[in-house]
Amino acid sequence: MIDNSLITYQEELLRQTPRAFHRYMYDRIKWDARMFGLVGPRGVGKSTLMLQHLAQSPECGQSLYVSADSLYLATHTLVELADEFVKYGGVRLYIDEVHKYKNWSRELKQIYDTHAKLKVAFTGSSILDIIDGEADLSRRAPIYNMQGLSFREYLALFHHIDLPVYSLEQILAHQTDIYAHLEHPLPLFKQYLQDGYYPFSAEPDFALRLEQIVRQTIESDIAQYADLKASTARKLIQLMGVISSIAPMKPNAESLSQEIGVSKNNIPDYLVYLEKAGMIGLLRDSTGGLRGLGKVEKVYIDNPSLMTVLAYGRPDIGNLRETFFYNQMRVNNPVLASRVSDFTIGGYTFEVGGRKKGNKQIEGLSNGIVVKDDIEYGFLNIVPLWAFGLNY
């Protein structure tokens, strides 16, 4: 029989799980796949998404949700749990925070190969490397990467304003029909920039919790993934502090290495670790081709809310605007550095600024777009900044 403590744990979580609002990834996941993973930064709602699906699945009575760091798995293996679960008619197994279980990749592969009718979903840190793990899961388990709330999702979750997703083309054609639901978007947009990226932002001590997430991500997730010593993890925290004070910035390995006291040869790896963990964003040029591994032109703090907390509530507004645009558009679009302006997406060049921003840097470009903050309406090639938060 399945241990009763696991059932009790699941039922307690289900009672606390909100049902009305689903993150954007809910409808993108192929829930009937034999196995899949959902990864992303801490705090963006991966566990809640899994619990929502469990609660609303017609197979809820044949499903089990377990955290990979549960006491049960301290004395049992995932394989043993799956074997027992299937024996008693289990159909769906949800494993939360799988990266906290030592042999996760090898045992998931064994479960996949042994139980053809069992559907397995797992969540994990975005730092996980599914392909290069002990067992290659890439051919067996598609991996979905979930980011934090878009401005559109923030409006739905916290203000009950339901808007559709708008494509980039619709945004540029001024087809974002928000005014039937919200007469003036700017006040709520300013609030979103401050703390709207994380679903837990309405909870007390939001800033303190976010600071703890940064520390846990670096000291636990990255350190475990890269097998880092405690002293090296502290260097990463230092690096994060340096970046937060000057981002967006063009990375200079020599100066960064001097700031934190490490070899400059380590800086590129450290930046990639922080990017994968959802702490920073790396804007690359177009030289990477399909692999998207071009030269890094700028380093950003990952999202506006994180940037605001790290700046003690006083971020540079120009940097905040760029961070928002890059953060929101990268989910559905290949965002690259522009040689003449801020960003390129497809055949478009984007210049991001405030209400008084002019056309100078994109003058003469056939598809140049001026993205302006502090305006409600767009016209011709001028598009309000907030509109780009409706893309997912």
Short mmCIF file of C-alpha atoms in Angstrom, two decimals:
data_model
loop_
_atom_site.label_atom_id
_atom_site.label_comp_id
_atom_site.label_asym_id
_atom_site.label_seq_id
_atom_site.Cartn_x
_atom_site.Cartn_y
_atom_site.Cartn_z
CA MET A 1 0.00 0.00 0.00
CA ILE A 2 1.03 3.61 -0.57
CA ASP A 3 2.20 5.18 2.68
CA ASN A 4 -0.66 7.11 4.27
CA SER A 5 1.62 10.09 5.02
CA LEU A 6 1.97 10.69 1.27
CA ILE A 7 -1.79 10.73 0.81
CA THR A 8 -2.24 13.11 3.75
CA TYR A 9 0.43 15.44 2.37
CA GLN A 10 -1.24 15.47 -1.05
CA GLU A 11 -4.70 16.19 0.34
CA GLU A 12 -3.43 19.05 2.49
CA LEU A 13 -1.76 20.66 -0.51
CA LEU A 14 -4.83 20.21 -2.71
CA ARG A 15 -6.99 21.97 -0.14
CA GLN A 16 -4.70 24.99 -0.33
CA THR A 17 -4.35 25.04 -4.12
CA PRO A 18 -6.15 27.89 -5.97
CA ARG A 19 -8.21 26.66 -8.91
CA ALA A 20 -9.47 29.75 -10.76
CA PHE A 21 -6.28 31.06 -12.39
CA HIS A 22 -3.91 29.00 -14.55
CA ARG A 23 -0.46 30.11 -15.66
CA TYR A 24 0.23 30.40 -19.41
CA MET A 25 2.05 27.07 -19.45
CA TYR A 26 -1.01 25.09 -18.35
CA ASP A 27 -2.46 24.97 -21.88
CA ARG A 28 0.92 24.42 -23.55
CA ILE A 29 1.80 21.23 -21.71
CA LYS A 30 0.86 17.92 -23.30
CA TRP A 31 -0.42 16.41 -20.09
CA ASP A 32 -0.98 12.94 -21.55
CA ALA A 33 2.68 12.44 -22.44
CA ARG A 34 4.20 9.40 -20.75
CA MET A 35 6.77 11.63 -19.06
CA PHE A 36 7.61 15.32 -19.11
CA GLY A 37 9.39 17.89 -16.97
CA LEU A 38 8.48 21.42 -15.99
CA VAL A 39 11.48 23.55 -15.03
CA GLY A 40 11.91 27.19 -14.18
CA PRO A 41 13.17 29.61 -11.55
CA ARG A 42 12.09 29.25 -7.95
CA GLY A 43 8.82 30.91 -7.05
CA VAL A 44 7.11 31.11 -10.46
CA GLY A 45 4.36 28.58 -9.66
CA LYS A 46 5.52 25.21 -11.02
CA SER A 47 4.25 23.22 -8.03
CA THR A 48 0.89 25.00 -8.06
CA LEU A 49 0.47 24.21 -11.76
CA MET A 50 1.01 20.50 -11.13
CA LEU A 51 -1.41 20.46 -8.21
CA GLN A 52 -4.04 22.29 -10.27
CA HIS A 53 -3.84 19.65 -12.96
CA LEU A 54 -4.02 16.83 -10.43
CA ALA A 55 -7.10 18.38 -8.80
CA GLN A 56 -8.92 18.81 -12.10
CA SER A 57 -7.86 15.57 -13.77
CA PRO A 58 -10.50 12.86 -14.24
CA GLU A 59 -7.81 10.50 -12.97
CA CYS A 60 -7.41 12.42 -9.70
CA GLY A 61 -8.30 9.33 -7.65
CA GLN A 62 -5.52 7.38 -9.36
CA SER A 63 -2.90 10.12 -9.05
CA LEU A 64 -0.16 10.81 -6.52
CA TYR A 65 1.82 14.00 -5.83
CA VAL A 66 5.09 13.64 -3.92
CA SER A 67 7.91 16.04 -3.10
CA ALA A 68 11.34 14.65 -3.90
CA ASP A 69 12.67 15.75 -0.51
CA SER A 70 9.93 14.00 1.50
CA LEU A 71 10.86 11.85 4.48
CA TYR A 72 9.38 8.86 2.67
CA LEU A 73 12.00 9.13 -0.08
CA ALA A 74 14.75 9.27 2.52
CA THR A 75 14.16 5.55 3.08
CA HIS A 76 12.62 4.51 -0.25
CA THR A 77 13.60 5.05 -3.89
CA LEU A 78 11.51 6.67 -6.59
CA VAL A 79 11.55 3.34 -8.40
CA GLU A 80 10.10 1.59 -5.35
CA LEU A 81 7.42 4.25 -5.04
CA ALA A 82 6.46 3.91 -8.72
CA ASP A 83 6.40 0.10 -8.51
CA GLU A 84 4.09 0.18 -5.49
CA PHE A 85 1.90 2.90 -6.99
CA VAL A 86 1.35 1.01 -10.24
CA LYS A 87 0.67 -2.22 -8.36
CA TYR A 88 -2.35 -0.58 -6.69
CA GLY A 89 -3.72 0.97 -9.86
CA GLY A 90 -1.86 4.27 -10.01
CA VAL A 91 -2.03 6.11 -13.33
CA ARG A 92 -0.38 9.52 -12.80
CA LEU A 93 2.67 10.32 -10.69
CA TYR A 94 3.66 13.94 -10.04
CA ILE A 95 7.16 14.45 -8.58
CA ASP A 96 7.92 17.94 -7.29
CA GLU A 97 11.44 19.40 -7.08
CA VAL A 98 13.05 16.30 -8.53
CA HIS A 99 16.50 17.94 -8.40
CA LYS A 100 16.50 17.38 -4.63
CA TYR A 101 16.65 13.61 -5.19
CA LYS A 102 20.15 12.32 -5.77
CA ASN A 103 19.66 9.79 -8.59
CA TRP A 104 16.66 11.44 -10.19
CA SER A 105 17.60 11.09 -13.86
CA ARG A 106 18.66 7.45 -13.68
CA GLU A 107 15.58 6.41 -11.72
CA LEU A 108 13.17 8.36 -13.93
CA LYS A 109 14.63 6.56 -16.94
CA GLN A 110 14.08 3.22 -15.21
CA ILE A 111 10.49 4.13 -14.34
CA TYR A 112 9.86 5.17 -17.95
CA ASP A 113 11.30 1.94 -19.33
CA THR A 114 9.49 -0.28 -16.79
CA HIS A 115 5.98 1.16 -16.57
CA ALA A 116 4.63 1.86 -20.05
CA LYS A 117 1.17 2.93 -18.83
CA LEU A 118 2.28 5.21 -16.02
CA LYS A 119 2.25 8.96 -16.77
CA VAL A 120 4.99 10.84 -14.91
CA ALA A 121 5.28 14.62 -14.53
CA PHE A 122 8.12 16.23 -12.62
CA THR A 123 9.21 19.74 -11.72
CA GLY A 124 12.76 20.90 -11.19
CA SER A 125 15.11 23.81 -11.04
CA SER A 126 15.84 25.52 -14.35
CA ILE A 127 19.53 24.86 -13.72
CA LEU A 128 18.99 21.15 -14.32
CA ASP A 129 20.67 19.77 -17.42
CA ILE A 130 18.29 17.05 -18.55
CA ILE A 131 20.44 16.00 -21.50
CA ASP A 132 23.79 15.75 -19.74
CA GLY A 133 22.53 14.03 -16.59
CA GLU A 134 23.42 10.52 -15.53
CA ALA A 135 20.73 9.23 -17.89
CA ASP A 136 19.73 10.99 -21.08
CA LEU A 137 16.03 11.86 -20.62
CA SER A 138 15.84 14.17 -23.61
CA ARG A 139 14.43 11.45 -25.92
CA ARG A 140 11.88 10.33 -23.35
CA ALA A 141 10.70 13.47 -21.57
CA PRO A 142 9.98 16.82 -23.23
CA ILE A 143 10.99 19.71 -20.98
CA TYR A 144 8.87 22.83 -20.57
CA ASN A 145 10.48 25.99 -19.21
CA MET A 146 8.13 28.30 -17.31
CA GLN A 147 8.90 31.94 -16.52
CA GLY A 148 7.23 34.37 -14.12
CA LEU A 149 4.02 36.31 -14.59
CA SER A 150 3.53 38.44 -17.67
CA PHE A 151 1.77 41.78 -17.24
CA ARG A 152 -1.32 40.09 -18.74
CA GLU A 153 -1.21 37.29 -16.16
CA TYR A 154 -0.63 39.78 -13.35
CA LEU A 155 -3.80 41.62 -14.35
CA ALA A 156 -5.75 38.34 -14.33
CA LEU A 157 -4.37 36.97 -11.06
CA PHE A 158 -4.40 40.09 -8.90
CA HIS A 159 -7.03 42.32 -10.52
CA HIS A 160 -9.39 39.82 -12.23
CA ILE A 161 -8.90 41.51 -15.60
CA ASP A 162 -8.92 38.78 -18.24
CA LEU A 163 -7.20 39.64 -21.51
CA PRO A 164 -6.26 37.42 -24.44
CA VAL A 165 -2.68 36.76 -25.48
CA TYR A 166 -1.63 39.11 -28.28
CA SER A 167 0.99 38.18 -30.86
CA LEU A 168 3.90 40.49 -31.61
CA GLU A 169 2.24 41.43 -34.90
CA GLN A 170 -1.00 42.39 -33.12
CA ILE A 171 0.91 44.46 -30.58
CA LEU A 172 2.77 46.34 -33.32
CA ALA A 173 -0.52 46.91 -35.20
CA HIS A 174 -2.07 48.49 -32.06
CA GLN A 175 -4.67 45.74 -31.76
CA THR A 176 -4.35 45.31 -28.00
CA ASP A 177 -7.93 46.04 -26.97
CA ILE A 178 -7.32 46.60 -23.27
CA TYR A 179 -9.56 49.61 -22.75
CA ALA A 180 -12.80 47.65 -22.58
CA HIS A 181 -11.39 46.15 -19.38
CA LEU A 182 -8.99 48.81 -18.06
CA GLU A 183 -9.38 52.52 -18.78
CA HIS A 184 -5.87 53.50 -17.68
CA PRO A 185 -3.21 50.75 -17.76
CA LEU A 186 -0.24 52.81 -16.50
CA PRO A 187 -0.93 52.71 -12.71
CA LEU A 188 -1.18 48.92 -12.67
CA PHE A 189 1.77 48.64 -15.04
CA LYS A 190 3.93 50.62 -12.61
CA GLN A 191 2.84 48.31 -9.81
CA TYR A 192 3.65 45.28 -11.94
CA LEU A 193 7.17 46.54 -12.59
CA GLN A 194 7.70 46.83 -8.85
CA ASP A 195 6.55 43.41 -7.67
CA GLY A 196 4.24 41.74 -10.20
CA TYR A 197 6.49 39.10 -11.74
CA TYR A 198 6.09 36.53 -8.96
CA PRO A 199 2.75 34.93 -7.99
CA PHE A 200 3.60 35.30 -4.29
CA SER A 201 4.11 39.07 -4.48
CA ALA A 202 0.97 39.82 -2.43
CA GLU A 203 2.31 37.86 0.55
CA PRO A 204 3.89 39.68 3.50
CA ASP A 205 7.65 40.27 3.36
CA PHE A 206 7.78 39.80 -0.42
CA ALA A 207 11.19 41.45 -0.73
CA LEU A 208 12.66 39.31 2.05
CA ARG A 209 11.36 36.13 0.49
CA LEU A 210 12.74 37.09 -2.92
CA GLU A 211 16.16 37.76 -1.38
CA GLN A 212 15.99 34.29 0.19
CA ILE A 213 15.14 32.80 -3.20
CA VAL A 214 18.24 34.40 -4.71
CA ARG A 215 20.42 32.95 -1.97
CA GLN A 216 18.82 29.49 -2.13
CA THR A 217 19.10 29.42 -5.91
CA ILE A 218 22.81 30.15 -5.80
CA GLU A 219 23.82 28.26 -2.66
CA SER A 220 21.65 25.20 -3.33
CA ASP A 221 20.52 24.82 -6.95
CA ILE A 222 23.59 26.15 -8.77
CA ALA A 223 26.05 24.79 -6.21
CA GLN A 224 24.54 21.31 -6.46
CA TYR A 225 24.35 21.35 -10.25
CA ALA A 226 27.90 22.60 -10.79
CA ASP A 227 29.37 20.83 -7.73
CA LEU A 228 30.60 24.12 -6.33
CA LYS A 229 32.35 24.66 -3.03
CA ALA A 230 30.73 26.95 -0.46
CA SER A 231 33.43 29.56 -1.13
CA THR A 232 32.63 29.52 -4.86
CA ALA A 233 28.91 29.91 -4.16
CA ARG A 234 29.75 33.00 -2.12
CA LYS A 235 31.64 34.36 -5.13
CA LEU A 236 28.49 33.87 -7.22
CA ILE A 237 26.49 35.84 -4.67
CA GLN A 238 29.10 38.59 -4.91
CA LEU A 239 28.86 38.50 -8.70
CA MET A 240 25.08 38.79 -8.51
CA GLY A 241 25.50 41.83 -6.29
CA VAL A 242 27.92 43.47 -8.71
CA ILE A 243 25.65 42.81 -11.69
CA SER A 244 22.59 44.14 -9.88
CA SER A 245 24.30 47.48 -9.31
CA ILE A 246 25.20 48.13 -12.95
CA ALA A 247 22.93 45.98 -15.18
CA PRO A 248 22.20 46.17 -18.03
CA MET A 249 25.89 46.04 -18.81
CA LYS A 250 28.27 44.79 -21.44
CA PRO A 251 30.14 41.96 -19.71
CA ASN A 252 33.85 42.44 -19.12
CA ALA A 253 35.38 39.25 -17.72
CA GLU A 254 38.52 41.01 -16.57
CA SER A 255 36.79 43.68 -14.49
CA LEU A 256 34.20 41.27 -13.09
CA SER A 257 36.90 38.81 -12.07
CA GLN A 258 38.77 41.56 -10.24
CA GLU A 259 35.58 42.66 -8.46
CA ILE A 260 34.92 39.23 -6.95
CA GLY A 261 38.45 37.80 -6.85
CA VAL A 262 38.30 34.86 -9.29
CA SER A 263 39.96 33.94 -12.55
CA LYS A 264 38.46 35.73 -15.54
CA ASN A 265 38.19 32.32 -17.23
CA ASN A 266 35.46 31.39 -14.73
CA ILE A 267 33.25 34.40 -15.42
CA PRO A 268 31.53 33.07 -18.61
CA ASP A 269 30.53 29.85 -16.80
CA TYR A 270 29.28 31.79 -13.79
CA LEU A 271 27.12 34.00 -16.01
CA VAL A 272 25.58 30.98 -17.73
CA TYR A 273 24.82 29.36 -14.35
CA LEU A 274 23.03 32.51 -13.20
CA GLU A 275 21.15 32.75 -16.50
CA LYS A 276 19.93 29.15 -16.39
CA ALA A 277 18.83 29.60 -12.78
CA GLY A 278 16.65 32.60 -13.68
CA MET A 279 18.75 35.22 -11.92
CA ILE A 280 20.01 37.13 -14.98
CA GLY A 281 19.33 37.37 -18.69
CA LEU A 282 22.06 37.32 -21.32
CA LEU A 283 21.30 39.24 -24.50
CA ARG A 284 23.28 37.75 -27.36
CA ASP A 285 24.03 38.82 -30.90
CA SER A 286 23.04 36.95 -34.06
CA THR A 287 26.27 34.97 -34.48
CA GLY A 288 24.94 31.90 -32.65
CA GLY A 289 22.61 30.76 -35.44
CA LEU A 290 19.98 28.20 -34.52
CA ARG A 291 21.73 27.25 -31.28
CA GLY A 292 21.29 30.76 -29.93
CA LEU A 293 24.77 30.85 -28.43
CA GLY A 294 26.01 34.10 -29.92
CA LYS A 295 28.32 36.54 -28.23
CA VAL A 296 26.86 38.07 -25.07
CA GLU A 297 26.32 41.78 -25.66
CA LYS A 298 24.48 42.72 -22.47
CA VAL A 299 23.75 41.27 -19.05
CA TYR A 300 20.36 42.01 -17.48
CA ILE A 301 18.84 41.23 -14.12
CA ASP A 302 16.26 38.58 -15.03
CA ASN A 303 13.05 40.54 -14.39
CA PRO A 304 11.78 43.93 -13.17
CA SER A 305 10.63 42.71 -9.75
CA LEU A 306 13.97 41.10 -8.96
CA MET A 307 15.74 44.22 -10.22
CA THR A 308 13.59 46.42 -7.96
CA VAL A 309 14.25 44.33 -4.85
CA LEU A 310 18.00 44.16 -5.50
CA ALA A 311 18.03 47.94 -5.96
CA TYR A 312 16.25 48.38 -2.60
CA GLY A 313 13.17 49.73 -4.35
CA ARG A 314 15.00 52.37 -6.38
CA PRO A 315 15.96 50.88 -9.78
CA ASP A 316 17.11 53.06 -12.64
CA ILE A 317 13.97 53.63 -14.70
CA GLY A 318 15.74 53.41 -18.06
CA ASN A 319 17.30 50.08 -17.14
CA LEU A 320 13.97 48.86 -15.77
CA ARG A 321 12.25 49.54 -19.10
CA GLU A 322 14.81 47.58 -21.08
CA THR A 323 14.67 44.73 -18.57
CA PHE A 324 10.89 44.52 -18.86
CA PHE A 325 10.92 44.46 -22.66
CA TYR A 326 13.62 41.78 -22.85
CA ASN A 327 12.05 39.68 -20.10
CA GLN A 328 8.55 39.67 -21.57
CA MET A 329 9.43 39.23 -25.23
CA ARG A 330 11.98 36.40 -24.85
CA VAL A 331 9.27 33.86 -23.87
CA ASN A 332 7.81 33.67 -27.38
CA ASN A 333 10.41 35.44 -29.52
CA PRO A 334 14.14 35.19 -30.33
CA VAL A 335 15.33 38.52 -28.90
CA LEU A 336 18.80 39.59 -30.07
CA ALA A 337 21.05 42.59 -29.57
CA SER A 338 20.79 45.31 -32.19
CA ARG A 339 23.86 46.89 -33.77
CA VAL A 340 22.15 50.25 -34.01
CA SER A 341 19.57 50.25 -31.24
CA ASP A 342 18.41 48.14 -28.25
CA PHE A 343 16.87 44.91 -29.60
CA THR A 344 15.95 43.04 -32.75
CA ILE A 345 13.17 40.48 -33.13
CA GLY A 346 12.81 38.99 -36.57
CA GLY A 347 12.98 41.86 -39.02
CA TYR A 348 12.09 44.53 -36.44
CA THR A 349 14.43 46.85 -34.54
CA PHE A 350 13.27 48.22 -31.18
CA GLU A 351 14.37 51.36 -29.36
CA VAL A 352 13.08 51.46 -25.76
CA GLY A 353 12.71 54.67 -23.77
CA GLY A 354 10.46 57.11 -21.96
CA ARG A 355 7.63 59.30 -23.21
CA LYS A 356 10.03 61.76 -24.90
CA LYS A 357 12.02 59.09 -26.73
CA GLY A 358 12.67 60.05 -30.37
CA ASN A 359 13.31 58.20 -33.63
CA LYS A 360 16.95 59.18 -34.02
CA GLN A 361 18.59 55.77 -33.51
CA ILE A 362 16.18 53.94 -35.81
CA GLU A 363 15.85 56.68 -38.42
CA GLY A 364 15.95 55.20 -41.91
CA LEU A 365 15.08 51.66 -40.77
CA SER A 366 12.02 50.29 -42.57
CA ASN A 367 10.91 48.25 -39.54
CA GLY A 368 12.11 50.47 -36.70
CA ILE A 369 9.83 50.59 -33.64
CA VAL A 370 9.95 53.14 -30.83
CA VAL A 371 8.79 51.59 -27.55
CA LYS A 372 7.69 54.33 -25.13
CA ASP A 373 6.93 54.17 -21.44
CA ASP A 374 4.41 56.56 -19.82
CA ILE A 375 2.04 56.61 -22.81
CA GLU A 376 -1.36 54.92 -23.03
CA TYR A 377 -1.85 54.77 -26.80
CA GLY A 378 0.39 53.90 -29.72
CA PHE A 379 0.47 55.43 -33.20
CA LEU A 380 2.29 54.39 -36.39
CA ASN A 381 5.68 52.99 -35.27
CA ILE A 382 5.31 54.14 -31.64
CA VAL A 383 4.08 51.40 -29.27
CA PRO A 384 3.44 51.71 -25.51
CA LEU A 385 5.83 49.67 -23.38
CA TRP A 386 3.06 48.04 -21.34
CA ALA A 387 1.58 46.42 -24.48
CA PHE A 388 4.54 44.05 -24.76
CA GLY A 389 3.45 42.49 -21.47
CA LEU A 390 0.43 40.94 -23.21
CA ASN A 391 2.46 38.52 -25.35
CA TYR A 392 2.03 35.44 -23.09
#
